[in-house]
Coordinates of C-alpha atoms in Angstrom, one line a residue:
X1 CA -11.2 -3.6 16.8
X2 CA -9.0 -2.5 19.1
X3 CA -6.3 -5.6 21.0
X4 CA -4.6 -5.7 24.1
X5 CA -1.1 -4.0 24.5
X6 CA 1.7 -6.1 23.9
X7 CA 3.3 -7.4 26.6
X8 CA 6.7 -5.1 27.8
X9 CA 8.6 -8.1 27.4
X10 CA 8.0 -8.4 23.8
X11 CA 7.2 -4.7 22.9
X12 CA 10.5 -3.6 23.7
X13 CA 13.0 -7.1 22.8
X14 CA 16.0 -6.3 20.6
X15 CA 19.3 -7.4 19.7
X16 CA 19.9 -4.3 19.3
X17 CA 21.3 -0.8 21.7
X18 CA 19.2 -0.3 24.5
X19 CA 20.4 3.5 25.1
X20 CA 17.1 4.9 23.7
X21 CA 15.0 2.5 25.8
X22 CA 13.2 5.4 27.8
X23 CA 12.3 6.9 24.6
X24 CA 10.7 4.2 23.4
X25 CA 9.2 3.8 26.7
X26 CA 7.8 7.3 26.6
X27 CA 6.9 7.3 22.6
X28 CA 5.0 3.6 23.6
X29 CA 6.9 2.5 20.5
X30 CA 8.8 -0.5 20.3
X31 CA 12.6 -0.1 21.0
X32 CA 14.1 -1.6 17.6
X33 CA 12.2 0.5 15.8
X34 CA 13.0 3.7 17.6
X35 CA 16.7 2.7 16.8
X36 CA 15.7 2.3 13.0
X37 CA 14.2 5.8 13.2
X38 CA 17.3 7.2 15.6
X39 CA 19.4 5.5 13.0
X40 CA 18.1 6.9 9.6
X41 CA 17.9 10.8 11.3
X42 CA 21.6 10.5 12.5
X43 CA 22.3 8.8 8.9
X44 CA 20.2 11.9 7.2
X45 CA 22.5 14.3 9.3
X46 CA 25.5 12.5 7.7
X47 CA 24.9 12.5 4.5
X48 CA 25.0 16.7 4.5
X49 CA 27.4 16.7 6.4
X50 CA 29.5 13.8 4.1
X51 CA 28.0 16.0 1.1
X52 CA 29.8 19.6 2.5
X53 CA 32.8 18.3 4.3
X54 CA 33.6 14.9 2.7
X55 CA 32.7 16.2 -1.0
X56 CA 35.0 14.7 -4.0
X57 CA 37.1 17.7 -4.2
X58 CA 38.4 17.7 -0.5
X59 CA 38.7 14.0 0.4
X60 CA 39.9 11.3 -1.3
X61 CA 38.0 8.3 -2.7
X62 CA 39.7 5.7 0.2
X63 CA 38.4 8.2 2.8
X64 CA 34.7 8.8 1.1
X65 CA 34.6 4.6 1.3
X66 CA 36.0 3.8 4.5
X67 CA 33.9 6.9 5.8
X68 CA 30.3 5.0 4.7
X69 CA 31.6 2.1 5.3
X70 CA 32.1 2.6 9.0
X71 CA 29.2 5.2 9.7
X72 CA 27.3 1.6 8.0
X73 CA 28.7 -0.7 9.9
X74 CA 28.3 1.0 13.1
X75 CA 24.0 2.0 12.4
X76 CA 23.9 -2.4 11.6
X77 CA 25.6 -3.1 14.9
X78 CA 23.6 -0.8 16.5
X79 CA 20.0 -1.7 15.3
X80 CA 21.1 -5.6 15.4
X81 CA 23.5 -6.4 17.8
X82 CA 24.7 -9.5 17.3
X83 CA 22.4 -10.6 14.3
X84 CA 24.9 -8.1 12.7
X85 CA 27.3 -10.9 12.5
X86 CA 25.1 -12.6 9.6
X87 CA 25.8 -9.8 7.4
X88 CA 29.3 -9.7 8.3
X89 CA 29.7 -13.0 8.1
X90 CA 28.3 -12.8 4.3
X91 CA 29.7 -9.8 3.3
X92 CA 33.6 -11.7 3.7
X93 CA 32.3 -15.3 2.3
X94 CA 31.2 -13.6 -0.6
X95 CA 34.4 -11.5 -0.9
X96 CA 36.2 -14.5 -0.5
X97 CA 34.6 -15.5 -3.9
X98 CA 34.7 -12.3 -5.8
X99 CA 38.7 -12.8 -5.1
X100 CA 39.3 -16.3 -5.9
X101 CA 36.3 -17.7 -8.9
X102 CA 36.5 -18.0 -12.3
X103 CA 35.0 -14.8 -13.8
X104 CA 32.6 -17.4 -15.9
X105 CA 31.1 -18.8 -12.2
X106 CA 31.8 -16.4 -10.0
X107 CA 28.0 -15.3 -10.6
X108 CA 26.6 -18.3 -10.3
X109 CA 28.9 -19.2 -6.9
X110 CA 27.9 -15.7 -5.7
X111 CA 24.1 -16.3 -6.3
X112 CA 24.4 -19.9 -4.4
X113 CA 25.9 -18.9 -1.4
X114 CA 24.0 -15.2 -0.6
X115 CA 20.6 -16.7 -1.5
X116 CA 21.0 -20.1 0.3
X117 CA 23.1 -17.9 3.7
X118 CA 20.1 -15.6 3.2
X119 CA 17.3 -18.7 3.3
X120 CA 18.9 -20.5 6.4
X121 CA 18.9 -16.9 8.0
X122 CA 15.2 -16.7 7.5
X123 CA 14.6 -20.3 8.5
X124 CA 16.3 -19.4 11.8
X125 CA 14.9 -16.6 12.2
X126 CA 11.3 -18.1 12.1
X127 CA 12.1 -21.2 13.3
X128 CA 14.8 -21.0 15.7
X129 CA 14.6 -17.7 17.1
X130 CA 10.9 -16.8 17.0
X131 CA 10.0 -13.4 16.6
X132 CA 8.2 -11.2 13.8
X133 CA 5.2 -9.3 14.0
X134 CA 6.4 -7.0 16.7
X135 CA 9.8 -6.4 15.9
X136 CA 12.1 -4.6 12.8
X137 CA 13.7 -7.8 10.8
X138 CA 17.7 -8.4 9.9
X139 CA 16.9 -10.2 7.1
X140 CA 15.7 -6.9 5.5
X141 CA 19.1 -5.4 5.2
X142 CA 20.4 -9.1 4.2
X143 CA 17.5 -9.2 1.4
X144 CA 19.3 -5.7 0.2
X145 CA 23.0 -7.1 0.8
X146 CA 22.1 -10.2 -1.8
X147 CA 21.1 -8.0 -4.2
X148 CA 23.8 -5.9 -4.2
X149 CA 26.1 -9.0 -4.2
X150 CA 24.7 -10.9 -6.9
X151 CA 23.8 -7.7 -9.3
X152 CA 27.5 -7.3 -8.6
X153 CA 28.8 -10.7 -9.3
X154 CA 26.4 -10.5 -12.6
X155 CA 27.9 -7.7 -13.9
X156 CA 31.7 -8.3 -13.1
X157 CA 30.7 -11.7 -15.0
X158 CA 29.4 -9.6 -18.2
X159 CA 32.9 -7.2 -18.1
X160 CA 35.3 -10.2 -17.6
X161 CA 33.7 -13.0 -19.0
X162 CA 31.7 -12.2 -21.6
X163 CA 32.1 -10.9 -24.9
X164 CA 31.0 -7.3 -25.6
X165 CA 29.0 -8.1 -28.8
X166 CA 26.6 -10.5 -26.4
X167 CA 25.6 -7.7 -24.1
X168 CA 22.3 -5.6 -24.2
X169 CA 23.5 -1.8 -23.9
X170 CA 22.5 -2.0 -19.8
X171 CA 24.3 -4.8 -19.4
X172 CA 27.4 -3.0 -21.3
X173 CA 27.3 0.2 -18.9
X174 CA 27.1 -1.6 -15.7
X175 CA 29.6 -4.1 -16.5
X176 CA 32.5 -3.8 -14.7
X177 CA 36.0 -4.5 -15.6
X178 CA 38.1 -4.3 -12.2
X179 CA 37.3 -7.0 -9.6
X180 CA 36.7 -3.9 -6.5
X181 CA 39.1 -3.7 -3.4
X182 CA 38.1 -4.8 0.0
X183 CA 37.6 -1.4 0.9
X184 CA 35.3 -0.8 -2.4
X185 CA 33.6 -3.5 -1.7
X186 CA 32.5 -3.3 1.9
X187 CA 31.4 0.4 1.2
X188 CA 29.5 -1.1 -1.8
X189 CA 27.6 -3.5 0.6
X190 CA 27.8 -1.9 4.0
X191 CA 27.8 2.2 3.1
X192 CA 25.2 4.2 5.7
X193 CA 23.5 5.2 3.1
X194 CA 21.7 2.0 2.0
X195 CA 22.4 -0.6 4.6
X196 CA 19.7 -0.2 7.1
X197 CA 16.7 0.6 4.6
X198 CA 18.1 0.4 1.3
X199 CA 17.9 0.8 -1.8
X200 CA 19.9 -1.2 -3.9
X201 CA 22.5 0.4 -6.9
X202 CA 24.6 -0.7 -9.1
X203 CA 28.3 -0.9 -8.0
X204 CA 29.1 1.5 -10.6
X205 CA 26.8 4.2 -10.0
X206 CA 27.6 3.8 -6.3
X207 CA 31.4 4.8 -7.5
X208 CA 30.8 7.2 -9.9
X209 CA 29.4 9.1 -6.4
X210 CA 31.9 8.5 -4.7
X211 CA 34.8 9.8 -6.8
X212 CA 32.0 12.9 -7.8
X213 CA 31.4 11.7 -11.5
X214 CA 27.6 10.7 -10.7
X215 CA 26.1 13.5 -11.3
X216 CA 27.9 14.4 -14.9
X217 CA 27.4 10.5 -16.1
X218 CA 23.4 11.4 -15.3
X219 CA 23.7 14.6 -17.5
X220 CA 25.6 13.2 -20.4
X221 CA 22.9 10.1 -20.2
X222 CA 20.5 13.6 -20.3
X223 CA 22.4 15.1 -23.1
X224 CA 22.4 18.4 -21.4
X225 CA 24.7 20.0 -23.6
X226 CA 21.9 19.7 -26.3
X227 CA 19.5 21.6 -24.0
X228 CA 21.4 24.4 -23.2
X229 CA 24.0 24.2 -20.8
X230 CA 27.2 25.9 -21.1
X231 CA 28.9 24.3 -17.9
X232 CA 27.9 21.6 -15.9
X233 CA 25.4 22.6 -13.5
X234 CA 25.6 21.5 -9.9
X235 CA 22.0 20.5 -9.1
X236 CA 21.5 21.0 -5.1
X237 CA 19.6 18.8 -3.1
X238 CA 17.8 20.8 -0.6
X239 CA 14.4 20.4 -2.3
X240 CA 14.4 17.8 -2.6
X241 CA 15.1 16.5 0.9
X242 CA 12.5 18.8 2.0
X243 CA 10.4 17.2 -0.6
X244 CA 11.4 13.6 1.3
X245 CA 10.9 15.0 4.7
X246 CA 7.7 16.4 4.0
X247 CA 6.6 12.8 3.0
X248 CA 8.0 10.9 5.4
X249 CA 6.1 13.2 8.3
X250 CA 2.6 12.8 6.3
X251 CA 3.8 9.1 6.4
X252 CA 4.9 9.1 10.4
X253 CA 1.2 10.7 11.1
X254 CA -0.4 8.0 9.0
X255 CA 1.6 5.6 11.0
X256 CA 0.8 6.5 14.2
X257 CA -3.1 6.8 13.6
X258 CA -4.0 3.9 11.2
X259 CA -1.4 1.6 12.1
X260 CA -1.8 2.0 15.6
X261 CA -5.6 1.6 15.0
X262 CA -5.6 -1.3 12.8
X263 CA -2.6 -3.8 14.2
X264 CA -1.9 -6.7 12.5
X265 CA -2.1 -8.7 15.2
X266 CA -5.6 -8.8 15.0
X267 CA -5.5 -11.0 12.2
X268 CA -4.6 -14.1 14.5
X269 CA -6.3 -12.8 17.5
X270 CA -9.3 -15.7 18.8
X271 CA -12.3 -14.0 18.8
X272 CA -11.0 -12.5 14.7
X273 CA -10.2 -16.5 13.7
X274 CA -13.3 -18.2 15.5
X275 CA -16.2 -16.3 15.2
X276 CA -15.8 -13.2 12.8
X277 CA -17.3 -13.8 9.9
X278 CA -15.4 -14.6 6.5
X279 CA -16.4 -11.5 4.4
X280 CA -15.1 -9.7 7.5
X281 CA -12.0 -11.3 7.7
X282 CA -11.4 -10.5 4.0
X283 CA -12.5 -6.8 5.0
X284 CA -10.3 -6.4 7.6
X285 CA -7.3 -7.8 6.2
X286 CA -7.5 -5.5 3.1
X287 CA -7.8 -2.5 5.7
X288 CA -5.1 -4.0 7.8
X289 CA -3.0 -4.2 4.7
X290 CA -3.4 -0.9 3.5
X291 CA -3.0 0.7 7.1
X292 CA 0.8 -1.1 7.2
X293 CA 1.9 0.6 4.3
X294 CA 3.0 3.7 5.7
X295 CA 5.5 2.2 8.2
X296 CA 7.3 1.2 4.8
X297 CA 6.6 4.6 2.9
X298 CA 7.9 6.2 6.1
X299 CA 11.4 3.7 5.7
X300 CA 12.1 3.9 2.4
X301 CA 10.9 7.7 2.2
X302 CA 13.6 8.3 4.3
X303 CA 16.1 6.2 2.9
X304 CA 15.4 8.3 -0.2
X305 CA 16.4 11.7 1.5
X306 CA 19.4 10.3 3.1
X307 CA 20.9 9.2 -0.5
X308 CA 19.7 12.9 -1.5
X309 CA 21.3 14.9 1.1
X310 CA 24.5 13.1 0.4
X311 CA 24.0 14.1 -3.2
X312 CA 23.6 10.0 -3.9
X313 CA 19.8 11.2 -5.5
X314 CA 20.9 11.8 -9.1
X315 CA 22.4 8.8 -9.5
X316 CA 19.2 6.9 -10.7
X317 CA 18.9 4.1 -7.7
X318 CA 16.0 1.4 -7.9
X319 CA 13.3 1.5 -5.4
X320 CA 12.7 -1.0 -2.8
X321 CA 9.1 -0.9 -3.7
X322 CA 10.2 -2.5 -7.1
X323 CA 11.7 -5.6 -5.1
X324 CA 8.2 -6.2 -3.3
X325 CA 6.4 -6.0 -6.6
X326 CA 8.6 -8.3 -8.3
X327 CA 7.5 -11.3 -5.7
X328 CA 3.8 -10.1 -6.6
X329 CA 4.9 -11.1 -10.2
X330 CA 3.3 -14.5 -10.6
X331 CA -0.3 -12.8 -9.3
X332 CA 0.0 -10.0 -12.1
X333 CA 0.7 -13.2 -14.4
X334 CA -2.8 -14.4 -13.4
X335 CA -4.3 -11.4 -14.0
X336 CA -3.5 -11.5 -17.0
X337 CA -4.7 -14.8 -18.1
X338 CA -7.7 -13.6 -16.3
X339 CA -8.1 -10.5 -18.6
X340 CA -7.2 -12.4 -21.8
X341 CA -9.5 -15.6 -21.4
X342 CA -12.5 -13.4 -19.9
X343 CA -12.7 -9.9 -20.2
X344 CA -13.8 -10.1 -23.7
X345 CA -17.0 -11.6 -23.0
X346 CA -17.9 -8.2 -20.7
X347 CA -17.2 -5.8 -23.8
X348 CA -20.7 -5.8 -25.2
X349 CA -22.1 -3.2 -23.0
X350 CA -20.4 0.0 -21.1
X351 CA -22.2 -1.1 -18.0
X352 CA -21.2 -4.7 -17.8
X353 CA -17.6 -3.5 -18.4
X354 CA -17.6 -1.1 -15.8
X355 CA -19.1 -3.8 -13.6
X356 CA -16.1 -5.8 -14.8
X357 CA -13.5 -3.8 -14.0
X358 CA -14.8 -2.6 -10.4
X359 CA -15.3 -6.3 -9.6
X360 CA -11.7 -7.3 -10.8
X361 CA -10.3 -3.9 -9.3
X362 CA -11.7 -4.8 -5.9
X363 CA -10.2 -8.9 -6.4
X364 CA -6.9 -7.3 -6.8
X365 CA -6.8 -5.4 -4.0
X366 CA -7.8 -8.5 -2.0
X367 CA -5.6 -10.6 -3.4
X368 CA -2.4 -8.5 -2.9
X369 CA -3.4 -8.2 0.6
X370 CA -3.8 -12.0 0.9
X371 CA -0.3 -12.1 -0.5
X372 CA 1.7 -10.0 1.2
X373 CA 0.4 -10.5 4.6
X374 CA 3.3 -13.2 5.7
X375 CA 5.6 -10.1 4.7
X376 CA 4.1 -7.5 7.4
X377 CA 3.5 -10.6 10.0
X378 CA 6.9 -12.3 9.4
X379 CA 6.1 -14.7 11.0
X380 CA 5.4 -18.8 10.1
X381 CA 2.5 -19.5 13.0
X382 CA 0.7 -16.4 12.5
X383 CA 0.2 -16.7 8.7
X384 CA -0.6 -20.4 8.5
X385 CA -3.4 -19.0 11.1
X386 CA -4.4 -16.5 9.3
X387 CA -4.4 -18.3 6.0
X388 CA -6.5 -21.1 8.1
X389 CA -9.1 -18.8 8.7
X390 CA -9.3 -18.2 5.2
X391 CA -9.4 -21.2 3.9
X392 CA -6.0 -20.7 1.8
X393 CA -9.0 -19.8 -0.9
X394 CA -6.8 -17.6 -3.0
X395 CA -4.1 -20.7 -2.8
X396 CA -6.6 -23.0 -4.1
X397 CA -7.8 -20.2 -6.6
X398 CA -4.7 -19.8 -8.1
X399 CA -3.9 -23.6 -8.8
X400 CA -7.6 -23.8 -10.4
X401 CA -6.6 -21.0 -12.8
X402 CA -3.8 -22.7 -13.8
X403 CA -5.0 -26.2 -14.5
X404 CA -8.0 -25.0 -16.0
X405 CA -7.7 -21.5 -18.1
X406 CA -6.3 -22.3 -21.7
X407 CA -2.4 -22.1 -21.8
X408 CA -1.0 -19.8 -24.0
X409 CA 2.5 -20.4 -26.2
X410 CA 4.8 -18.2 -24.3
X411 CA 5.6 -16.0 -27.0
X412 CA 2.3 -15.5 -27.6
X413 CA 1.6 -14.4 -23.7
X414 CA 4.5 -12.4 -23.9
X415 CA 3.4 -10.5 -26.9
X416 CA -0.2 -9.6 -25.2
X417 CA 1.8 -8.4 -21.8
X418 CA 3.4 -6.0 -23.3
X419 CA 0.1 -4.9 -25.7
X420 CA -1.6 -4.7 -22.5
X421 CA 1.5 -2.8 -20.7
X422 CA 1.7 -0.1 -23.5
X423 CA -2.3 -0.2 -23.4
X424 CA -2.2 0.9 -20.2
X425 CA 0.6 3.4 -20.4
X426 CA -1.5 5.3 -23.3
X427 CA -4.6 5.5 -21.1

């Protein structure tokens, strides 16, 4: 199912720097995301060299900040170009807020203006400026950004306006008690480390490395005196960044060979919309799907052993892959009602259960790949198409299971999620 080559025109577009355009002509990969790549190796070779050179106990903690912070804003500016200017742009409004609310809305201003600056970014983005499918996205790094600002807001709104006895002990570690400095704060949001491909941290971890107490808060959270250690130990990162690399190659093959076999713009191509069949178009998507993931492994991979090779590892920072499950959260919901109204009634025999679970195994799969297709397309026209070719059936699914599968109290549902949760776990 092989489709034409995109045109030059649109293969190669960015915003971005054009310096490593005959690369990407030789490579036959599309400029922005060479840049991404050329990006996250310089950042990789950084990080060591921020690790040996830059360490807490021969630079300062101004110089460590303003250090990421520029190395950060220089990798935005030159992946971006002038789409750059919408992080920037947020970055100081909501600085400009951190500084001058009330710590008891200062959260809620915080969550207002990145999520709504973030949501006219995207409608621009689709609307006004028209690209997707074939190019890397701004709005990822602006997706990071608002969570860093408003887990930030959140938390300086549980250390300054909220009373310690109301906090759950996660809320009471991360809460922070010192509004940060412009300096802190744009090395928070913009460091080289996390900008480009994330992940998110807390603010406080993110300081803790910084002035070199990350890796002794992880050990005390360990209690490593209790095991055995003397002295604090110094854990080094070189496996694993070799670990990392070693992934992100596997990944980089996968890439090249799937990806490049399978492209997702298949999916709206004529001849896959008008005359393919529907149990093909349900096959192919799922394949498609699957054969995108490791262009993200590959990212976020990477991502990972840039934060390890700056020593940034131990410090316990969230995946990305937990922020594109949580939109998948309402679908696992459904499941769920699924398993709880039905399953019982394919109990009485070992064969019908096993029927049961290969048949809901194989929905899943199906479904999630329905779901997340706008998120590899990014794109309006393209998934409406592709959703139109499908006749929006898991759309039309989903409201049926709602308005017609018995609703549960909510503690109830609540209480059976987490039976089914620690279920799972034991098996």
């Amino acid at each position: 199912m092989a489709t034409e080559s995109p045109p030059s025109s649109l293969a190669y577009r960015t915003t971005g720097s054009t310096l490593l355009h005959p690369i990407s002509d030789l490579l036959g990969i599309p400029l922005d995301q060479v840049n991404f790549v050329a990006c996250q190796l310089l950042a990789l070779l950084a990080a060591f060299w921020f690790r040996i050179y830059l360490s807490p106990e021969k630079a300062s903690s101004s110089v460590r900040h303003a250090f990421a912070a520029i190395f950060g804003i220089y990798f935005v500016i030159f992946c971006f170009g002038w789409y750059s200017i919408h992080l920037f742009v947020l970055v100081l409004i909501c600085y400009g807020i951190l500084t001058t609310a009330s710590t008891h809305n200062i959260h809620r201003y915080s969550f207002v203006v990145s999520m709504g600056y973030l949501t006219l970014c995207h409608i621009s983005r689709i609307y006004i400026f028209h690209y997707g499918i074939l190019t890397t996205d701004f709005s990822g790094p602006l997706m990071i950004m608002t969570q860093k600002i408003t887990t930030l807001a959140f938390q300086i709104h549980d250390g300054l306006g909220r009373k310690t006895e109301d906090l759950t002990p996660e809320q009471l570690r991360l809460a922070i008690k010192i509004r940060p400095s412009f300096l802190e704060y744009i090395s928070y949001l913009l460091n080289f480390l996390s900008v480009i491909a994330g992940p998110c941290s807390s603010y406080k971890d993110y300081v803790a490395f910084i002035e070199g107490r990350h890796i002794h808060m992880k050990l005390l959270e360990m209690n490593w005196k209790q095991k055995g250690y003397s002295s604090l130990p110094n854990p080094s990162p070189t496996g694993a960044v070799i670990h990392k690399l070693c992934i992100t190659l596997v990944s980089l093959l996968f890439f090249l060979t799937l990806t490049k076999a399978y492209p997702v713009t298949f999916l709206v191509d004529d001849w896959f919309v008008n005359q393919a069949s529907f149990l093909s178009r349900l096959c192919y998507l799922y394949v498609v799907m699957q054969a995108s993931k490791p262009k993200y492994y590959f990212a976020w991979t990477l991502a990972d052993a840039v934060n390890n090779a700056a020593g940034y590892g131990f410090s316990g920072i969230d995946k990305n892959g937990n922020f594109c499950w949580n939109l998948l959260s309402n679908l696992n919901i459904w499941k769920i009602e699924m398993r709880t109204t039905c399953r019982q009634y394919f109990l009485s025999s070992e064969a019908l259960k096993a029927a049961y679970d290969v048949v809901t195994w194989a929905l899943t799969q199906l479904a999630v790949s329905y779901t997340v297709a706008p998120f590899v397309m990014l794109a309006v026209e393209p998934a409406i198409t592709l959703y139109k070719s499908l006749y929006f059936h898991l759309h039309i699914i989903s409201l049926l299971i709602i308005l017609i599968l018995p609703i549960k109290p909510q503690a109830k549902r609540q209480s059976q999620t987490l039976n089914s949760f620690h279920n799972k776990k034991k098996t």
